[in-house]
CSV table of C-alpha atoms and ligand atoms in Angstrom, one decimal:
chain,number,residue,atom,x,y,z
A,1,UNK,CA,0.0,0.0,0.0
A,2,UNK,CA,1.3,3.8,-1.3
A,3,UNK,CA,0.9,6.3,1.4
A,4,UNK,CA,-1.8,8.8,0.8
A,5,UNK,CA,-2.0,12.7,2.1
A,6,UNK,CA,-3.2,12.7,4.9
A,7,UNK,CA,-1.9,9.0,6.0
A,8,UNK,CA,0.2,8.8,9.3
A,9,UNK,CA,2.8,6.6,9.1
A,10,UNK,CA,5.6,5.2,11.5
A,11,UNK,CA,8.7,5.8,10.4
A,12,UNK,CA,12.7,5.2,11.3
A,13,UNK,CA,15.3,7.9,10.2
A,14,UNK,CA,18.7,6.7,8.8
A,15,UNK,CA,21.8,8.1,9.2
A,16,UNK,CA,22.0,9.9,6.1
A,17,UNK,CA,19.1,12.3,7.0
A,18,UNK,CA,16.0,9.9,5.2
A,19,UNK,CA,13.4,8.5,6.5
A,20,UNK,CA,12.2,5.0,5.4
A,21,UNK,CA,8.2,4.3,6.7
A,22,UNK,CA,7.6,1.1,8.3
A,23,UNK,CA,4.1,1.1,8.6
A,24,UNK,CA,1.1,2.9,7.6
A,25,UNK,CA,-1.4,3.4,10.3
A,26,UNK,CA,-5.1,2.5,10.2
A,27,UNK,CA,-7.3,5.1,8.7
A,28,UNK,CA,-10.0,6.8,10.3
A,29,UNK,CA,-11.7,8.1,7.2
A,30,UNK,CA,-10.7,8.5,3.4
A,31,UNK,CA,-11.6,9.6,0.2
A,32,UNK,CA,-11.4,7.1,-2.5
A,33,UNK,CA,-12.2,6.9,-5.9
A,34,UNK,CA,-12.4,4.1,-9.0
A,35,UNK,CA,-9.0,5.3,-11.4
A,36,UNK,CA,-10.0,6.5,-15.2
A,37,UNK,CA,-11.0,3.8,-17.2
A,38,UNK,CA,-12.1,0.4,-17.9
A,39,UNK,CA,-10.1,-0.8,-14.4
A,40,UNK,CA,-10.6,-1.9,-10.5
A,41,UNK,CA,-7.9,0.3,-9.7
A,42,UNK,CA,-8.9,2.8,-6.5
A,43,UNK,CA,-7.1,5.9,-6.2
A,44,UNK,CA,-6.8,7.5,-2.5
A,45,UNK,CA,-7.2,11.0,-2.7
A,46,UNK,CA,-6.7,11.7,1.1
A,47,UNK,CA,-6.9,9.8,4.4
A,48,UNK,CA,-8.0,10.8,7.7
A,49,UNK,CA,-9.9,13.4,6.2
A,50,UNK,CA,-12.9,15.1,8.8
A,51,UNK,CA,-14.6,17.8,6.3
A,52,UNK,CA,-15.1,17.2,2.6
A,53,UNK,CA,-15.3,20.4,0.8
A,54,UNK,CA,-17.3,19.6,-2.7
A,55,UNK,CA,-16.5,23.0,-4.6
A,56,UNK,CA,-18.4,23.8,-7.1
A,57,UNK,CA,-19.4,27.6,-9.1
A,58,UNK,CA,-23.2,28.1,-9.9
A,59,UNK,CA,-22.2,28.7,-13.6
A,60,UNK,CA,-21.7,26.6,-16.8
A,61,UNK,CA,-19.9,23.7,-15.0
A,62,UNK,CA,-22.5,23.2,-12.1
A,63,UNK,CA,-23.5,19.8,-11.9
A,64,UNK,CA,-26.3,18.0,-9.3
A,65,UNK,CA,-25.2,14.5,-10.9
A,66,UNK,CA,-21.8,14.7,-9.9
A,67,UNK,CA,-22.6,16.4,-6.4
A,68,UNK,CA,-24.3,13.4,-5.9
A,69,UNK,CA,-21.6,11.6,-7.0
A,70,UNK,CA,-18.6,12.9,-4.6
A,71,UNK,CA,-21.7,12.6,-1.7
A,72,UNK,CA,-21.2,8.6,-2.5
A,73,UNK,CA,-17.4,9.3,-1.9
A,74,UNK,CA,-18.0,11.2,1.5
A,75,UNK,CA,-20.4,8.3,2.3
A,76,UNK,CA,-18.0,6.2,1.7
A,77,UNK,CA,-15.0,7.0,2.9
A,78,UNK,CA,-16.4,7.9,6.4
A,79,UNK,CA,-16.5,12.0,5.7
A,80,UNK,CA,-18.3,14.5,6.7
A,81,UNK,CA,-19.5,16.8,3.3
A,82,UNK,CA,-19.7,20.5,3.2
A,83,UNK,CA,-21.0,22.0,-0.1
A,84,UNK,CA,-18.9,24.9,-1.0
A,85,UNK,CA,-20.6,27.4,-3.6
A,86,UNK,CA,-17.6,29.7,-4.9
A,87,UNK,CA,-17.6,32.9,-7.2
A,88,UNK,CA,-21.2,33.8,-5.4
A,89,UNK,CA,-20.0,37.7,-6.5
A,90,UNK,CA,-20.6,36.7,-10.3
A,91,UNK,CA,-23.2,34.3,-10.4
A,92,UNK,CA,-27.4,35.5,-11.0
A,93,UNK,CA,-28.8,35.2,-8.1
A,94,UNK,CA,-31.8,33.3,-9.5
A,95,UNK,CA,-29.6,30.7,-10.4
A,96,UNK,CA,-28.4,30.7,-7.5
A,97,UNK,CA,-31.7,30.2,-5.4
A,98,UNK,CA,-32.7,27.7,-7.9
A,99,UNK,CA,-29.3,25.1,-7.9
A,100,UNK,CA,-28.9,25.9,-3.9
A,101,UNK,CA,-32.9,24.3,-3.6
A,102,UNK,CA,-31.7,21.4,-5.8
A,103,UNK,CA,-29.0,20.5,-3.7
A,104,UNK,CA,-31.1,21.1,-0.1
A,105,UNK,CA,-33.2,18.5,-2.0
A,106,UNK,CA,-30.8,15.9,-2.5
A,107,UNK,CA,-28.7,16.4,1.1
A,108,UNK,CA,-29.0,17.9,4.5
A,109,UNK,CA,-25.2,18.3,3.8
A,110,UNK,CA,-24.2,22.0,4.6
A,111,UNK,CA,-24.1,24.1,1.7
A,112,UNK,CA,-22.0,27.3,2.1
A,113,UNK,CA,-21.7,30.3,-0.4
A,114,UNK,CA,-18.8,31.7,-0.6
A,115,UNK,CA,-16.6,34.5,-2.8
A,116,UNK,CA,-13.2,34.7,-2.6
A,117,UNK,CA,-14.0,38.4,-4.0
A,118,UNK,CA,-16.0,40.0,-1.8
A,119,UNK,CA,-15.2,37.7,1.4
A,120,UNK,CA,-18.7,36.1,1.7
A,121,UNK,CA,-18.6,33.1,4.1
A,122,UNK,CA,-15.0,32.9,4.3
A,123,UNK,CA,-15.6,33.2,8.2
A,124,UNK,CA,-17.7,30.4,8.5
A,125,UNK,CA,-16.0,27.7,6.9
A,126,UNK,CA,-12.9,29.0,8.7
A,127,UNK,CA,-15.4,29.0,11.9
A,128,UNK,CA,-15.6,24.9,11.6
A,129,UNK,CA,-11.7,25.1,11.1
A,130,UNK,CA,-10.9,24.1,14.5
A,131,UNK,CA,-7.2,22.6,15.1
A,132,UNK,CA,-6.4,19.1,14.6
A,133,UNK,CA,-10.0,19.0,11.9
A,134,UNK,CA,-8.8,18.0,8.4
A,135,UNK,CA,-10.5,19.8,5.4
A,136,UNK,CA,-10.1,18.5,1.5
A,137,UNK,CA,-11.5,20.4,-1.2
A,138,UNK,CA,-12.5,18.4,-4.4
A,139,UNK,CA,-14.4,19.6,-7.4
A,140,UNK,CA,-13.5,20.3,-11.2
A,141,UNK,CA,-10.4,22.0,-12.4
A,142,UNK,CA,-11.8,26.3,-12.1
A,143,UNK,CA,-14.3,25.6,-9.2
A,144,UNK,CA,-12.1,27.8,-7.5
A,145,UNK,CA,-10.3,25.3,-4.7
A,146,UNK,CA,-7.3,26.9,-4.3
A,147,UNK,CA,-8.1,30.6,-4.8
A,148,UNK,CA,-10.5,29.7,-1.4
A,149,UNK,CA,-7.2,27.9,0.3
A,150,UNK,CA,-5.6,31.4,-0.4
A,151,UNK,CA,-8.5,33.2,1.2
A,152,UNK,CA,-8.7,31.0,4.1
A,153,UNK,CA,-5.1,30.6,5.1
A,154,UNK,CA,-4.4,35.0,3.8
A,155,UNK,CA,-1.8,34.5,1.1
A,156,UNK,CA,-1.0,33.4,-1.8
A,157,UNK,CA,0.2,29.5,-1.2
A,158,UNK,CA,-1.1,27.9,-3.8
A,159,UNK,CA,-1.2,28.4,-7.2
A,160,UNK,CA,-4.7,29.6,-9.4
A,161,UNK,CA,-4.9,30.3,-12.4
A,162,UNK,CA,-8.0,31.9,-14.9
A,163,UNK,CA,-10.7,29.7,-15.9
A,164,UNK,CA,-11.5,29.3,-20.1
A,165,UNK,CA,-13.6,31.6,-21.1
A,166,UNK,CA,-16.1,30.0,-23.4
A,167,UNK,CA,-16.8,26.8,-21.1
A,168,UNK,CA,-15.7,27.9,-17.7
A,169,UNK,CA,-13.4,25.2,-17.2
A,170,UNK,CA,-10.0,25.4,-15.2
A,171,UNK,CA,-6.9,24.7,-16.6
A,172,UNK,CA,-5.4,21.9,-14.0
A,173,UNK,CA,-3.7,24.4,-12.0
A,174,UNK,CA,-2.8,22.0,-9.3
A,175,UNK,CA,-1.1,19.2,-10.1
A,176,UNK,CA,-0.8,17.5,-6.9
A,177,UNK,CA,-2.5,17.1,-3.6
A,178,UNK,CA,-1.0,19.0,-1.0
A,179,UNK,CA,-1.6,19.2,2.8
A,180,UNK,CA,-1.6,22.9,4.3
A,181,UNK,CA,-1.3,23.8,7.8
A,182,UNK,CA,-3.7,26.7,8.8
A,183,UNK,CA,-3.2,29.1,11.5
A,184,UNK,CA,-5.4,27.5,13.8
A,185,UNK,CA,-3.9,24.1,13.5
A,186,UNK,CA,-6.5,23.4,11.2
A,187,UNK,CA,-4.9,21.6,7.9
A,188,UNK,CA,-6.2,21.8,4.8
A,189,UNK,CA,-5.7,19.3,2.0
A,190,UNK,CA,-5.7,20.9,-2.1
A,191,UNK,CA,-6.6,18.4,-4.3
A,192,UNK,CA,-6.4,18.6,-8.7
A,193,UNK,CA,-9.4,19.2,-10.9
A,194,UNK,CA,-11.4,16.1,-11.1
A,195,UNK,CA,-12.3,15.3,-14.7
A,196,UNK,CA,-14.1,11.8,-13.6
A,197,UNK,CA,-15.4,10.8,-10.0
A,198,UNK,CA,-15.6,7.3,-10.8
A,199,UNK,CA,-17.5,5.0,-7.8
A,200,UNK,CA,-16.2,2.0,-6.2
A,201,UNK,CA,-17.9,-1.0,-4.9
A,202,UNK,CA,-19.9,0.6,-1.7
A,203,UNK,CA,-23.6,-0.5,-2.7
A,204,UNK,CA,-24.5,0.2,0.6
A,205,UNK,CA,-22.8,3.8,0.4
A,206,UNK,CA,-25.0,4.8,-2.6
A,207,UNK,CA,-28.2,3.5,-1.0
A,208,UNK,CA,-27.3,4.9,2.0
A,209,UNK,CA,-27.1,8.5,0.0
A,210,UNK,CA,-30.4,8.1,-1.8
A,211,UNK,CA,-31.9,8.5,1.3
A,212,UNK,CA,-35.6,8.2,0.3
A,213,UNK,CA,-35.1,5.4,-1.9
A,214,UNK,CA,-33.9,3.5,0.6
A,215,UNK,CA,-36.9,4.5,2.6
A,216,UNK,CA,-39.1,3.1,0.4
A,217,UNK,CA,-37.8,-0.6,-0.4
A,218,UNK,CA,-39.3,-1.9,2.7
A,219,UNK,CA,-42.3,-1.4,0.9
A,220,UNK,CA,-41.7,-3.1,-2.4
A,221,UNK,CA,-43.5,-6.1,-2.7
A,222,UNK,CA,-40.4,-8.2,-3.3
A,223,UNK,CA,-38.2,-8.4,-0.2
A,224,UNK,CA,-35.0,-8.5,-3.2
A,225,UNK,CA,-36.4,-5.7,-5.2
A,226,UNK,CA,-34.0,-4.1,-7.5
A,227,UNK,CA,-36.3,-1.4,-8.3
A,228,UNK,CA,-35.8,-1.8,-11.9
A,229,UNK,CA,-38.3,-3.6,-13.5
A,230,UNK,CA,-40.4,-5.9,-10.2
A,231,UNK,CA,-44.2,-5.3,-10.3
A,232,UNK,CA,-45.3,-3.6,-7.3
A,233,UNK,CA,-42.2,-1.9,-6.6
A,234,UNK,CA,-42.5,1.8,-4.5
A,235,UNK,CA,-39.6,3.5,-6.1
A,236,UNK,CA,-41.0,2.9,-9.0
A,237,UNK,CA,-44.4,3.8,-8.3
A,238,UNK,CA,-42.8,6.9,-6.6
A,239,UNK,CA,-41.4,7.8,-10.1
A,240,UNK,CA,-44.2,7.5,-12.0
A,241,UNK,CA,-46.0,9.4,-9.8
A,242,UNK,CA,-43.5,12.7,-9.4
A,243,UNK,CA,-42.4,12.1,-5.4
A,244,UNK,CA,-38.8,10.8,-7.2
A,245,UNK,CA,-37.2,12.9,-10.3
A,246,UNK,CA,-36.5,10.9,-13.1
A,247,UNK,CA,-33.0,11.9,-13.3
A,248,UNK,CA,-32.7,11.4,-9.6
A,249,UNK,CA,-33.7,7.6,-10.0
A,250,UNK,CA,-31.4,7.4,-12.8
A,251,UNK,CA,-28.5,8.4,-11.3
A,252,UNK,CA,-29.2,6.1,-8.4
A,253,UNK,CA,-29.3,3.1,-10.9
A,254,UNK,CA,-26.4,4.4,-12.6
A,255,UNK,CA,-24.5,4.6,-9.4
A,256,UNK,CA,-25.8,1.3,-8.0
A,257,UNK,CA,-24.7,-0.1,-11.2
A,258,UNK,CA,-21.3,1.4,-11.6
A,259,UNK,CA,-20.5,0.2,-7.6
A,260,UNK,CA,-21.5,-3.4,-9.0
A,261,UNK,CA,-19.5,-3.4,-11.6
A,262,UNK,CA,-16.8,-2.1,-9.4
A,263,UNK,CA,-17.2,-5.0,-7.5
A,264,UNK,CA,-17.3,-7.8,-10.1
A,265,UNK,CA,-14.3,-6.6,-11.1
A,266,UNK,CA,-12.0,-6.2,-8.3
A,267,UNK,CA,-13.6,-10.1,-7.1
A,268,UNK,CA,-12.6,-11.0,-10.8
A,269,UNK,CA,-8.3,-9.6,-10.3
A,270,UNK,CA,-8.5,-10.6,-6.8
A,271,UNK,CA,-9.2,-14.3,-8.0
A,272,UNK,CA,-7.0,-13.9,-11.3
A,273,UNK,CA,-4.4,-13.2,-8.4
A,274,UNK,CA,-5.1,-16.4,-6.4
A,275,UNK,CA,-5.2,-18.6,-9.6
A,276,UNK,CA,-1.9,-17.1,-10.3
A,277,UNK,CA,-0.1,-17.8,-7.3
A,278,UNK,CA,-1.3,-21.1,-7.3
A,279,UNK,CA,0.1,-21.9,-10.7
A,280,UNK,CA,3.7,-20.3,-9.5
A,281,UNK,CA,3.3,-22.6,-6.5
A,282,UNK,CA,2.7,-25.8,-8.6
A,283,UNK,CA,5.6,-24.4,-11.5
A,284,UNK,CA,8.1,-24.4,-8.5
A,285,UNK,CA,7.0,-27.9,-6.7
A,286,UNK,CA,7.3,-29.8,-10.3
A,287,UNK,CA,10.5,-27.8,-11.0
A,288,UNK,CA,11.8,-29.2,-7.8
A,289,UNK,CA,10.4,-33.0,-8.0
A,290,UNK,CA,12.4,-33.2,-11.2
A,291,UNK,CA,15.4,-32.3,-9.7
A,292,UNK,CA,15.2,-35.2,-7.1
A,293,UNK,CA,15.1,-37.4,-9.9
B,1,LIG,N1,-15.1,36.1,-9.3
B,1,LIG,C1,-14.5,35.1,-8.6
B,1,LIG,N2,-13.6,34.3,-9.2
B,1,LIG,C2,-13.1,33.3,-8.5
B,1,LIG,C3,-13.5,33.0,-7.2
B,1,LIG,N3,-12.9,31.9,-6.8
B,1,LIG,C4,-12.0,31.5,-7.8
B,1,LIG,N4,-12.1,32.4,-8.8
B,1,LIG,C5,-11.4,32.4,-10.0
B,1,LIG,O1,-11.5,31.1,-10.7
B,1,LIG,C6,-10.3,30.8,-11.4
B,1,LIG,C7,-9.9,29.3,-11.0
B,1,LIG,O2,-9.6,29.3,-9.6
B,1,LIG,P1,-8.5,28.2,-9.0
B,1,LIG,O3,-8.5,28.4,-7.6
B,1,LIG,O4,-7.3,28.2,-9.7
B,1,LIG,O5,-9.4,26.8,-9.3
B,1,LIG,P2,-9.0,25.4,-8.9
B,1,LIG,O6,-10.3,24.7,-8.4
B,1,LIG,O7,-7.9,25.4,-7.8
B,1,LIG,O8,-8.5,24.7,-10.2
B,1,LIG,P3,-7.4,23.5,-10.5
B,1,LIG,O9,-6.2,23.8,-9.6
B,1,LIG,O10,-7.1,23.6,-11.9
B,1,LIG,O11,-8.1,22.2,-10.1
B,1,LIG,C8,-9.3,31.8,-11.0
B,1,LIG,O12,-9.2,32.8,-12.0
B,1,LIG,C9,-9.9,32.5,-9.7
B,1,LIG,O13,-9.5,33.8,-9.6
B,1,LIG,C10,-14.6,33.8,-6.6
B,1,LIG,O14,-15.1,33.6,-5.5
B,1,LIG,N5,-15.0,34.8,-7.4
B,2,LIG,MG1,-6.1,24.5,-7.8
């Protein structure tokens, strides 16, 4: 296992000044995602993480689907998530009511608007900043993740850069994750624009943050319901008649389906593994019974 930000480790110092880590410790809490592609891989983003920030504009980029997607991660990965609106100083304030009510209907998550600009709750995210609490910001390249590091911690220490004018999206500004100390003892952890927020296998995380879904499959008249095609089923009755948004129930199937396949795979490379290490095993104990002869 590869250390992550965040991770504490034990480690012994040598005598030419390194350090070489013996062990990682447990983690509390950590944000995890599937890696790019057609592949089981995970890919830490940070460990013993207390405060998800999920950073996102109200403009061209704004996006329920994938807010409900990074509320999965928090879910899974033991987190507490904060919704952070940035750029509040240039965004209509119609749109702003209006994506602000679609996210209080998804979550009871916090949600937070914020401008780096003008100041606007800077002091209460930095409020919740307590020392010792761990705070990672994810979101798209441009939501604006390190200019609000810079506003929190009063000086330039990370990087930004302008976003692309005719889509609003960020130009991968930062390239790595980094771990900031804040005055308070608070640290703060900057993560890289996230071009895919892929899910792994935590069914139970996705259920668990379709909330009223899951209220209603006690309901269903099959105790095994997968909600996708069973007569008598109550999420489906609830989308046909209005209590769920389509989209809503699509995402959760989506998501459902993508931890599945998550699953299937890893079980599939985990028993690839086994078969190959059995194979080796056998290769060396006929390599060594011919020897004896
Ligand atoms: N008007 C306004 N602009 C902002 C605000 N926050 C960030 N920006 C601008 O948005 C652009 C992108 O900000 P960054 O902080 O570099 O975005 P990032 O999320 O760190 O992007 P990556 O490092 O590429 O992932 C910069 O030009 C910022 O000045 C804000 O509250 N108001
Ligand atoms: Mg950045």
């Amino acid at each position: 296992m590869t250390p992550a930000v965040g991770d504490f480790v034990r480690f012994t110092p040598n005598q030419h000044g390194e350090s070489i880590i013996d062990e990682i410790l447990p983690r509390n809490s950590w944000i995890k995602r599937k890696s790019a592609g057609r592949t089981s891989d995970e890919n830490v983003l940070a460990a013993n993480v207390d405060f998800m920030l999920i950073v996102t504009p109200v403009d061209k980029t704004f996006s329920i689907r994938r807010i409900e997607r990074f509320l999965v991660l928090a879910e899974s990965g033991r987190v507490r998530p904060v919704i952070v609106i940035t750029k509040s100083d240039i965004c209509d304030p119609v749109d702003m009511a209006v994506n602000i009510g679609s996210i209080e209907e998804i979550t009871d998550a916090e949600v937070i608007e914020t401008s780096s600009v003008s100041g606007l709750g800077i002091d209460r995210l930095q409020s919740m900043m307590t020392a010792g609490k761990t705070f990672c910001a994810v979101g798209t390249s441009g939501a604006g993740k390190s200019t609000l590091l810079n506003r929190i911690a009063g000086s330039g220490v990370a990087a930004t850069s302008d976003i692309r004018s005719k889509d609003n999206k960020g130009r991968h500004t930062t390239t790595g994750r980094h771990m900031y100390r804040l005055e308070e003892g608070a640290w703060f952890i900057d993560t890289p624009g996230l071009r895919e927020v892929g899910i792994t296998d935590d069914t139970e995380a996705v259920e668990d943050t379709f909330q009223e879904i899951k209220a209603l499959a006690p309901q269903c008249f099959f105790a095994d319901c997968t909600h996708s095609h069973e007569p008598l089923c109550a999420v489906l009755e609830a989308v046909s008649d209005g209590r769920i948004k389509p989209e809503r129930y699509e995402s959760y199937m989506r998501l459902r389906r993508e931890s599945e396949n998550h699953a299937l795979r890893t079980q599939h490379r985990l028993e690839k593994k086994r078969q190959d290490k059995n194979l080796s095993k056998r290769v060396k104990a006929a390599g060594k019974r011919k020897k004896r002869f």
